[in-house]
Short mmCIF file of N, CA and C in Angstrom, two decimals:
data_model
loop_
_atom_site.label_atom_id
_atom_site.label_comp_id
_atom_site.label_asym_id
_atom_site.label_seq_id
_atom_site.Cartn_x
_atom_site.Cartn_y
_atom_site.Cartn_z
N ILE A 1 -9.19 20.46 124.03
CA ILE A 1 -8.66 20.30 125.37
C ILE A 1 -8.18 21.66 125.89
N THR A 2 -7.47 22.40 125.06
CA THR A 2 -6.96 23.70 125.52
C THR A 2 -8.10 24.69 125.74
N ARG A 3 -9.17 24.58 124.96
CA ARG A 3 -10.30 25.49 125.13
C ARG A 3 -11.16 25.11 126.33
N LEU A 4 -11.41 23.80 126.53
CA LEU A 4 -12.26 23.34 127.63
C LEU A 4 -11.56 23.38 128.99
N LYS A 5 -10.25 23.18 128.98
CA LYS A 5 -9.45 23.15 130.20
C LYS A 5 -10.02 22.19 131.26
N PRO A 6 -10.17 20.91 130.91
CA PRO A 6 -10.72 19.96 131.89
C PRO A 6 -9.72 19.68 133.01
N ASP A 7 -10.24 19.32 134.17
CA ASP A 7 -9.38 18.94 135.30
C ASP A 7 -8.85 17.53 135.12
N VAL A 8 -9.60 16.70 134.43
CA VAL A 8 -9.21 15.32 134.18
C VAL A 8 -9.94 14.84 132.93
N VAL A 9 -9.34 13.90 132.22
CA VAL A 9 -9.99 13.26 131.08
C VAL A 9 -10.11 11.78 131.40
N VAL A 10 -11.29 11.23 131.16
CA VAL A 10 -11.54 9.81 131.41
C VAL A 10 -11.70 9.11 130.07
N GLY A 11 -10.85 8.12 129.82
CA GLY A 11 -10.93 7.34 128.59
C GLY A 11 -11.58 6.00 128.87
N THR A 12 -12.51 5.61 128.02
CA THR A 12 -13.21 4.34 128.21
C THR A 12 -12.92 3.35 127.10
N GLY A 13 -11.95 3.65 126.28
CA GLY A 13 -11.55 2.70 125.24
C GLY A 13 -12.18 3.00 123.90
N GLY A 14 -11.78 2.24 122.91
CA GLY A 14 -12.27 2.43 121.56
C GLY A 14 -11.39 3.39 120.79
N TYR A 15 -11.45 3.27 119.49
CA TYR A 15 -10.56 4.07 118.64
C TYR A 15 -10.80 5.57 118.77
N VAL A 16 -12.01 5.97 119.15
CA VAL A 16 -12.31 7.40 119.27
C VAL A 16 -11.60 8.01 120.48
N SER A 17 -11.42 7.23 121.53
CA SER A 17 -10.81 7.79 122.74
C SER A 17 -9.31 8.01 122.60
N LEU A 18 -8.66 7.27 121.74
CA LEU A 18 -7.20 7.33 121.65
C LEU A 18 -6.68 8.75 121.35
N PRO A 19 -7.12 9.42 120.28
CA PRO A 19 -6.57 10.76 120.01
C PRO A 19 -6.95 11.79 121.08
N VAL A 20 -8.14 11.70 121.62
CA VAL A 20 -8.57 12.64 122.66
C VAL A 20 -7.71 12.48 123.90
N CYS A 21 -7.50 11.25 124.31
CA CYS A 21 -6.69 10.99 125.51
C CYS A 21 -5.23 11.36 125.29
N LEU A 22 -4.70 11.09 124.12
CA LEU A 22 -3.32 11.49 123.83
C LEU A 22 -3.18 13.01 123.83
N ALA A 23 -4.20 13.71 123.34
CA ALA A 23 -4.19 15.17 123.39
C ALA A 23 -4.19 15.66 124.83
N ALA A 24 -4.96 15.00 125.69
CA ALA A 24 -4.99 15.37 127.10
C ALA A 24 -3.61 15.20 127.72
N VAL A 25 -2.95 14.09 127.42
CA VAL A 25 -1.60 13.84 127.95
C VAL A 25 -0.63 14.91 127.45
N ALA A 26 -0.72 15.26 126.16
CA ALA A 26 0.15 16.29 125.58
C ALA A 26 -0.07 17.64 126.25
N CYS A 27 -1.30 17.88 126.71
CA CYS A 27 -1.62 19.15 127.38
C CYS A 27 -1.45 19.06 128.90
N ARG A 28 -0.88 17.97 129.35
CA ARG A 28 -0.62 17.74 130.78
C ARG A 28 -1.88 17.70 131.63
N VAL A 29 -2.96 17.19 131.05
CA VAL A 29 -4.20 16.98 131.80
C VAL A 29 -4.18 15.54 132.31
N PRO A 30 -4.44 15.32 133.59
CA PRO A 30 -4.43 13.95 134.11
C PRO A 30 -5.40 13.04 133.36
N LEU A 31 -4.97 11.82 133.11
CA LEU A 31 -5.76 10.86 132.36
C LEU A 31 -6.13 9.69 133.26
N VAL A 32 -7.40 9.34 133.27
CA VAL A 32 -7.90 8.17 133.99
C VAL A 32 -8.51 7.24 132.95
N ILE A 33 -8.15 5.97 133.01
CA ILE A 33 -8.71 4.97 132.11
C ILE A 33 -9.73 4.15 132.89
N GLN A 34 -10.89 3.93 132.29
CA GLN A 34 -11.91 3.07 132.89
C GLN A 34 -12.12 1.91 131.93
N GLU A 35 -11.73 0.72 132.35
CA GLU A 35 -11.85 -0.48 131.52
C GLU A 35 -12.96 -1.37 132.07
N GLN A 36 -14.01 -1.54 131.29
CA GLN A 36 -15.17 -2.29 131.75
C GLN A 36 -15.14 -3.76 131.37
N ASN A 37 -14.18 -4.16 130.56
CA ASN A 37 -14.10 -5.54 130.10
C ASN A 37 -13.09 -6.35 130.92
N ALA A 38 -13.21 -7.68 130.81
CA ALA A 38 -12.26 -8.56 131.50
C ALA A 38 -10.89 -8.48 130.86
N TYR A 39 -10.83 -8.17 129.57
CA TYR A 39 -9.56 -8.00 128.88
C TYR A 39 -9.62 -6.69 128.10
N PRO A 40 -8.69 -5.79 128.33
CA PRO A 40 -8.75 -4.47 127.69
C PRO A 40 -8.44 -4.51 126.20
N GLY A 41 -9.05 -3.59 125.49
CA GLY A 41 -8.78 -3.43 124.08
C GLY A 41 -7.47 -2.69 123.86
N ILE A 42 -7.10 -2.57 122.60
CA ILE A 42 -5.78 -2.01 122.27
C ILE A 42 -5.66 -0.53 122.66
N ALA A 43 -6.73 0.25 122.49
CA ALA A 43 -6.65 1.68 122.84
C ALA A 43 -6.34 1.86 124.32
N ASN A 44 -7.05 1.16 125.17
CA ASN A 44 -6.79 1.30 126.60
C ASN A 44 -5.43 0.73 127.01
N ARG A 45 -4.98 -0.32 126.32
CA ARG A 45 -3.65 -0.86 126.64
C ARG A 45 -2.56 0.16 126.29
N ILE A 46 -2.74 0.88 125.19
CA ILE A 46 -1.78 1.93 124.82
C ILE A 46 -1.85 3.08 125.81
N LEU A 47 -3.06 3.52 126.13
CA LEU A 47 -3.24 4.70 126.98
C LEU A 47 -2.85 4.45 128.43
N ALA A 48 -2.89 3.22 128.88
CA ALA A 48 -2.60 2.91 130.29
C ALA A 48 -1.22 3.39 130.71
N SER A 49 -0.26 3.36 129.80
CA SER A 49 1.09 3.79 130.16
C SER A 49 1.18 5.30 130.43
N PHE A 50 0.19 6.05 129.96
CA PHE A 50 0.16 7.50 130.18
C PHE A 50 -0.79 7.90 131.31
N ALA A 51 -1.58 6.96 131.78
CA ALA A 51 -2.65 7.28 132.72
C ALA A 51 -2.13 7.48 134.15
N THR A 52 -2.77 8.40 134.83
CA THR A 52 -2.51 8.60 136.25
C THR A 52 -3.11 7.44 137.05
N LEU A 53 -4.26 6.96 136.58
CA LEU A 53 -4.97 5.89 137.26
C LEU A 53 -5.72 5.05 136.23
N VAL A 54 -5.73 3.76 136.43
CA VAL A 54 -6.51 2.85 135.59
C VAL A 54 -7.53 2.16 136.49
N CYS A 55 -8.81 2.34 136.19
CA CYS A 55 -9.89 1.70 136.94
C CYS A 55 -10.39 0.51 136.13
N VAL A 56 -10.43 -0.65 136.77
CA VAL A 56 -10.86 -1.86 136.08
C VAL A 56 -12.08 -2.43 136.78
N ALA A 57 -12.87 -3.18 136.02
CA ALA A 57 -14.05 -3.84 136.58
C ALA A 57 -13.67 -5.15 137.24
N PHE A 58 -12.62 -5.78 136.74
CA PHE A 58 -12.20 -7.10 137.22
C PHE A 58 -10.70 -7.08 137.49
N ALA A 59 -10.27 -7.72 138.56
CA ALA A 59 -8.85 -7.77 138.89
C ALA A 59 -8.05 -8.40 137.76
N ARG A 60 -8.66 -9.34 137.04
CA ARG A 60 -7.98 -10.00 135.93
C ARG A 60 -7.56 -9.00 134.85
N ALA A 61 -8.32 -7.94 134.68
CA ALA A 61 -7.99 -6.92 133.67
C ALA A 61 -6.70 -6.20 134.04
N ALA A 62 -6.43 -6.04 135.33
CA ALA A 62 -5.20 -5.38 135.77
C ALA A 62 -3.98 -6.15 135.30
N ASP A 63 -4.09 -7.48 135.27
CA ASP A 63 -2.97 -8.30 134.80
C ASP A 63 -2.62 -7.98 133.35
N ALA A 64 -3.63 -7.75 132.54
CA ALA A 64 -3.40 -7.45 131.12
C ALA A 64 -2.71 -6.11 130.95
N PHE A 65 -2.94 -5.18 131.86
CA PHE A 65 -2.28 -3.87 131.79
C PHE A 65 -0.85 -3.94 132.31
N ARG A 66 -0.53 -4.98 133.03
CA ARG A 66 0.80 -5.14 133.65
C ARG A 66 1.11 -3.96 134.59
N ILE A 67 0.08 -3.52 135.28
CA ILE A 67 0.22 -2.47 136.29
C ILE A 67 -0.27 -3.07 137.60
N PRO A 68 0.47 -2.93 138.68
CA PRO A 68 0.02 -3.54 139.94
C PRO A 68 -1.26 -2.89 140.45
N LEU A 69 -2.05 -3.69 141.13
CA LEU A 69 -3.23 -3.13 141.79
C LEU A 69 -2.75 -2.14 142.85
N LYS A 70 -3.39 -0.98 142.88
CA LYS A 70 -2.99 0.07 143.82
C LYS A 70 -3.19 -0.45 145.24
N GLY A 71 -2.17 -0.23 146.07
CA GLY A 71 -2.23 -0.70 147.45
C GLY A 71 -1.54 -2.02 147.65
N SER A 72 -1.00 -2.59 146.56
CA SER A 72 -0.32 -3.88 146.70
C SER A 72 0.85 -3.94 145.74
N ASN A 73 1.96 -4.46 146.21
CA ASN A 73 3.10 -4.65 145.32
C ASN A 73 3.22 -6.11 144.89
N GLY A 74 2.13 -6.84 145.04
CA GLY A 74 2.12 -8.24 144.66
C GLY A 74 2.34 -9.15 145.85
N ALA A 75 2.93 -8.63 146.91
CA ALA A 75 3.16 -9.42 148.12
C ALA A 75 2.20 -9.00 149.23
N GLY A 76 1.26 -8.13 148.89
CA GLY A 76 0.29 -7.68 149.87
C GLY A 76 0.73 -6.44 150.63
N ASP A 77 1.92 -5.94 150.35
CA ASP A 77 2.42 -4.74 151.03
C ASP A 77 1.87 -3.49 150.36
N ARG A 78 1.77 -2.43 151.14
CA ARG A 78 1.32 -1.14 150.60
C ARG A 78 2.39 -0.55 149.70
N THR A 79 1.95 0.20 148.70
CA THR A 79 2.90 0.89 147.84
C THR A 79 2.43 2.32 147.67
N SER A 80 3.34 3.22 147.47
CA SER A 80 2.98 4.63 147.32
C SER A 80 3.09 5.09 145.87
N ASP A 81 3.12 4.13 144.95
CA ASP A 81 3.20 4.49 143.53
C ASP A 81 2.04 5.40 143.15
N ARG A 82 2.36 6.43 142.39
CA ARG A 82 1.32 7.35 141.91
C ARG A 82 0.42 6.65 140.91
N ARG A 83 1.02 5.81 140.05
CA ARG A 83 0.24 5.08 139.06
C ARG A 83 -0.19 3.74 139.64
N GLY A 84 -1.28 3.26 139.14
CA GLY A 84 -1.72 1.94 139.55
C GLY A 84 -3.10 1.64 139.02
N CYS A 85 -3.56 0.45 139.32
CA CYS A 85 -4.90 0.00 138.96
C CYS A 85 -5.74 -0.11 140.22
N VAL A 86 -7.00 0.23 140.09
CA VAL A 86 -7.95 0.00 141.17
C VAL A 86 -9.13 -0.76 140.60
N VAL A 87 -9.65 -1.71 141.35
CA VAL A 87 -10.84 -2.46 140.93
C VAL A 87 -12.05 -1.70 141.43
N ARG A 88 -12.86 -1.22 140.52
CA ARG A 88 -14.03 -0.41 140.86
C ARG A 88 -15.35 -1.04 140.40
N GLY A 89 -15.28 -2.12 139.64
CA GLY A 89 -16.50 -2.70 139.10
C GLY A 89 -16.99 -1.88 137.92
N ASN A 90 -18.14 -2.24 137.41
CA ASN A 90 -18.73 -1.51 136.30
C ASN A 90 -19.81 -0.56 136.80
N PRO A 91 -19.79 0.67 136.30
CA PRO A 91 -20.87 1.58 136.69
C PRO A 91 -22.19 1.10 136.11
N VAL A 92 -23.23 1.11 136.93
CA VAL A 92 -24.57 0.68 136.51
C VAL A 92 -25.54 1.79 136.83
N ARG A 93 -26.32 2.19 135.83
CA ARG A 93 -27.27 3.29 136.07
C ARG A 93 -28.34 2.86 137.08
N SER A 94 -28.84 3.81 137.82
CA SER A 94 -29.74 3.54 138.93
C SER A 94 -31.04 2.86 138.50
N THR A 95 -31.49 3.08 137.27
CA THR A 95 -32.74 2.45 136.82
C THR A 95 -32.61 0.93 136.68
N LEU A 96 -31.39 0.42 136.68
CA LEU A 96 -31.19 -1.03 136.60
C LEU A 96 -30.94 -1.66 137.97
N ARG A 97 -30.98 -0.85 139.01
CA ARG A 97 -30.79 -1.38 140.37
C ARG A 97 -32.14 -1.45 141.06
N TRP A 98 -32.56 -2.67 141.35
CA TRP A 98 -33.84 -2.86 142.02
C TRP A 98 -33.60 -3.24 143.46
N ARG A 99 -34.41 -2.69 144.33
CA ARG A 99 -34.31 -3.03 145.75
C ARG A 99 -35.07 -4.31 146.05
N LYS A 100 -36.09 -4.59 145.27
CA LYS A 100 -36.91 -5.77 145.53
C LYS A 100 -36.99 -6.63 144.27
N ARG A 101 -37.06 -7.92 144.46
CA ARG A 101 -37.15 -8.85 143.35
C ARG A 101 -38.44 -8.62 142.54
N GLU A 102 -39.51 -8.24 143.23
CA GLU A 102 -40.79 -8.00 142.55
C GLU A 102 -40.67 -6.86 141.54
N ASP A 103 -39.90 -5.83 141.90
CA ASP A 103 -39.69 -4.71 140.98
C ASP A 103 -38.95 -5.17 139.72
N ALA A 104 -37.96 -6.03 139.91
CA ALA A 104 -37.21 -6.56 138.77
C ALA A 104 -38.13 -7.40 137.88
N ARG A 105 -38.97 -8.22 138.48
CA ARG A 105 -39.91 -9.06 137.70
C ARG A 105 -40.90 -8.19 136.92
N ARG A 106 -41.39 -7.14 137.55
CA ARG A 106 -42.34 -6.24 136.88
C ARG A 106 -41.66 -5.57 135.68
N THR A 107 -40.44 -5.11 135.86
CA THR A 107 -39.70 -4.48 134.77
C THR A 107 -39.43 -5.48 133.65
N ALA A 108 -39.01 -6.69 133.99
CA ALA A 108 -38.76 -7.72 132.98
C ALA A 108 -40.03 -8.06 132.22
N SER A 109 -41.18 -8.16 132.91
CA SER A 109 -42.46 -8.44 132.24
C SER A 109 -42.76 -7.37 131.20
N TRP A 110 -42.56 -6.12 131.60
CA TRP A 110 -42.81 -5.00 130.69
C TRP A 110 -41.88 -5.07 129.49
N MET A 111 -40.62 -5.45 129.72
CA MET A 111 -39.66 -5.53 128.61
C MET A 111 -40.05 -6.64 127.63
N PHE A 112 -40.51 -7.79 128.14
CA PHE A 112 -40.95 -8.86 127.25
C PHE A 112 -42.16 -8.40 126.43
N TYR A 113 -43.06 -7.65 127.05
CA TYR A 113 -44.23 -7.14 126.34
C TYR A 113 -43.80 -6.19 125.23
N ARG A 114 -42.86 -5.30 125.51
CA ARG A 114 -42.37 -4.35 124.50
C ARG A 114 -41.73 -5.06 123.33
N LYS A 115 -41.17 -6.24 123.55
CA LYS A 115 -40.45 -6.96 122.49
C LYS A 115 -41.36 -7.82 121.64
N GLY A 116 -42.68 -7.71 121.78
CA GLY A 116 -43.55 -8.39 120.83
C GLY A 116 -44.56 -9.36 121.39
N CYS A 117 -44.60 -9.55 122.72
CA CYS A 117 -45.63 -10.43 123.27
C CYS A 117 -47.00 -9.78 123.07
N ASP A 118 -48.04 -10.59 122.84
CA ASP A 118 -49.39 -10.06 122.63
C ASP A 118 -49.94 -9.38 123.88
N GLN A 119 -49.61 -9.92 125.02
CA GLN A 119 -50.05 -9.33 126.28
C GLN A 119 -48.88 -9.34 127.27
N THR A 120 -49.00 -8.52 128.29
CA THR A 120 -47.91 -8.46 129.27
C THR A 120 -47.83 -9.78 130.01
N PRO A 121 -46.73 -10.49 129.90
CA PRO A 121 -46.60 -11.76 130.62
C PRO A 121 -46.44 -11.51 132.12
N ARG A 122 -46.88 -12.46 132.89
CA ARG A 122 -46.73 -12.38 134.34
C ARG A 122 -45.60 -13.31 134.76
N ILE A 123 -44.53 -12.74 135.21
CA ILE A 123 -43.41 -13.54 135.69
C ILE A 123 -43.68 -13.80 137.16
N GLY A 124 -43.94 -15.07 137.48
CA GLY A 124 -44.33 -15.45 138.83
C GLY A 124 -43.16 -15.56 139.79
N THR A 125 -43.49 -15.71 141.05
CA THR A 125 -42.45 -15.80 142.08
C THR A 125 -41.61 -17.07 141.93
N GLU A 126 -42.16 -18.11 141.32
CA GLU A 126 -41.40 -19.35 141.12
C GLU A 126 -40.55 -19.30 139.85
N ASP A 127 -40.76 -18.30 139.02
CA ASP A 127 -40.02 -18.16 137.77
C ASP A 127 -38.64 -17.55 138.01
N ARG A 128 -37.75 -17.85 137.08
CA ARG A 128 -36.41 -17.27 137.10
C ARG A 128 -36.20 -16.53 135.79
N VAL A 129 -35.49 -15.42 135.88
CA VAL A 129 -35.17 -14.61 134.70
C VAL A 129 -33.67 -14.65 134.50
N LEU A 130 -33.26 -15.02 133.30
CA LEU A 130 -31.84 -15.04 132.95
C LEU A 130 -31.60 -13.93 131.95
N ALA A 131 -30.83 -12.93 132.37
CA ALA A 131 -30.47 -11.83 131.48
C ALA A 131 -29.07 -12.11 130.95
N VAL A 132 -28.94 -12.16 129.65
CA VAL A 132 -27.67 -12.45 129.02
C VAL A 132 -27.30 -11.26 128.16
N PHE A 133 -26.15 -10.67 128.43
CA PHE A 133 -25.71 -9.54 127.63
C PHE A 133 -24.19 -9.50 127.62
N GLY A 134 -23.68 -8.93 126.60
CA GLY A 134 -22.23 -8.81 126.49
C GLY A 134 -21.90 -7.81 125.41
N GLY A 135 -20.68 -7.43 125.38
CA GLY A 135 -20.25 -6.48 124.38
C GLY A 135 -18.78 -6.65 124.11
N SER A 136 -18.28 -5.83 123.25
CA SER A 136 -16.88 -5.79 122.92
C SER A 136 -16.42 -7.10 122.30
N MET A 137 -15.25 -7.59 122.72
CA MET A 137 -14.62 -8.71 122.02
C MET A 137 -15.34 -10.04 122.21
N GLY A 138 -16.11 -10.21 123.28
CA GLY A 138 -16.74 -11.50 123.54
C GLY A 138 -18.18 -11.60 123.11
N CYS A 139 -18.77 -10.53 122.59
CA CYS A 139 -20.21 -10.54 122.34
C CYS A 139 -20.62 -11.52 121.25
N GLU A 140 -19.86 -11.66 120.21
CA GLU A 140 -20.25 -12.55 119.12
C GLU A 140 -20.29 -14.00 119.60
N THR A 141 -19.29 -14.41 120.35
CA THR A 141 -19.26 -15.77 120.89
C THR A 141 -20.43 -16.00 121.83
N LEU A 142 -20.69 -15.04 122.72
CA LEU A 142 -21.79 -15.15 123.67
C LEU A 142 -23.13 -15.19 122.95
N ASN A 143 -23.34 -14.31 121.99
CA ASN A 143 -24.60 -14.28 121.25
C ASN A 143 -24.83 -15.57 120.47
N ASP A 144 -23.79 -16.08 119.83
CA ASP A 144 -23.91 -17.34 119.08
C ASP A 144 -24.25 -18.50 120.02
N ALA A 145 -23.58 -18.57 121.16
CA ALA A 145 -23.83 -19.64 122.11
C ALA A 145 -25.27 -19.59 122.62
N MET A 146 -25.75 -18.40 122.94
CA MET A 146 -27.13 -18.27 123.43
C MET A 146 -28.14 -18.59 122.34
N ALA A 147 -27.88 -18.17 121.12
CA ALA A 147 -28.81 -18.46 120.01
C ALA A 147 -28.98 -19.96 119.83
N HIS A 148 -27.91 -20.72 120.03
CA HIS A 148 -27.98 -22.17 119.89
C HIS A 148 -28.61 -22.85 121.11
N ALA A 149 -28.49 -22.26 122.28
CA ALA A 149 -28.90 -22.91 123.52
C ALA A 149 -30.29 -22.51 124.02
N VAL A 150 -30.77 -21.35 123.64
CA VAL A 150 -31.97 -20.80 124.28
C VAL A 150 -33.22 -21.65 124.08
N THR A 151 -33.45 -22.18 122.91
CA THR A 151 -34.65 -22.99 122.67
C THR A 151 -34.66 -24.21 123.57
N ASP A 152 -33.54 -24.91 123.65
CA ASP A 152 -33.43 -26.09 124.49
C ASP A 152 -33.62 -25.74 125.96
N MET A 153 -33.04 -24.62 126.38
CA MET A 153 -33.17 -24.18 127.77
C MET A 153 -34.64 -23.92 128.12
N LEU A 154 -35.34 -23.23 127.23
CA LEU A 154 -36.74 -22.89 127.49
C LEU A 154 -37.63 -24.13 127.45
N ASN A 155 -37.33 -25.08 126.57
CA ASN A 155 -38.12 -26.31 126.50
C ASN A 155 -37.94 -27.18 127.75
N LYS A 156 -36.79 -27.13 128.36
CA LYS A 156 -36.51 -27.95 129.54
C LYS A 156 -37.01 -27.34 130.84
N ASP A 157 -37.28 -26.04 130.86
CA ASP A 157 -37.64 -25.37 132.12
C ASP A 157 -38.76 -24.35 131.85
N GLU A 158 -39.96 -24.70 132.27
CA GLU A 158 -41.10 -23.81 132.02
C GLU A 158 -41.10 -22.57 132.90
N HIS A 159 -40.23 -22.54 133.89
CA HIS A 159 -40.14 -21.38 134.78
C HIS A 159 -38.98 -20.45 134.45
N LEU A 160 -38.41 -20.66 133.28
CA LEU A 160 -37.26 -19.84 132.88
C LEU A 160 -37.68 -18.81 131.84
N TRP A 161 -37.27 -17.58 132.06
CA TRP A 161 -37.45 -16.48 131.11
C TRP A 161 -36.06 -16.02 130.70
N VAL A 162 -35.82 -15.92 129.39
CA VAL A 162 -34.51 -15.47 128.90
C VAL A 162 -34.70 -14.20 128.09
#
């Protein structure tokens, strides 16, 4: 931190971020926390008390930090607190943002082909694609639920791609 002299340090959680972010605080470098989950992990909960700003993907995550959403004191009034939470959503890389549904279908077809289909499947306009993904504390529950449900879902709906 002292060698790089950053203007700001952004912590995204996990055990690796804790010592780096604490070092930034010790060196008086502003700290911003970015929490992408609905419920923050322990590292971000600890670091939030030192952060200049906490950015959350969901308003519900702000409740777990016990920091008011910036711009509101709970009654809808403006506040000038330096610290606070802002809801910013999750950053998504541009390659996952499609302007047209056809582009998304073409990409999904290619992904199914890469995962072992003998030929590139054609996802038609009447078909629906369900993308299921998760991480952090909820991923095991989500993955287990989908593993149990996916066969039944596909058998019941011939226009569904998972």
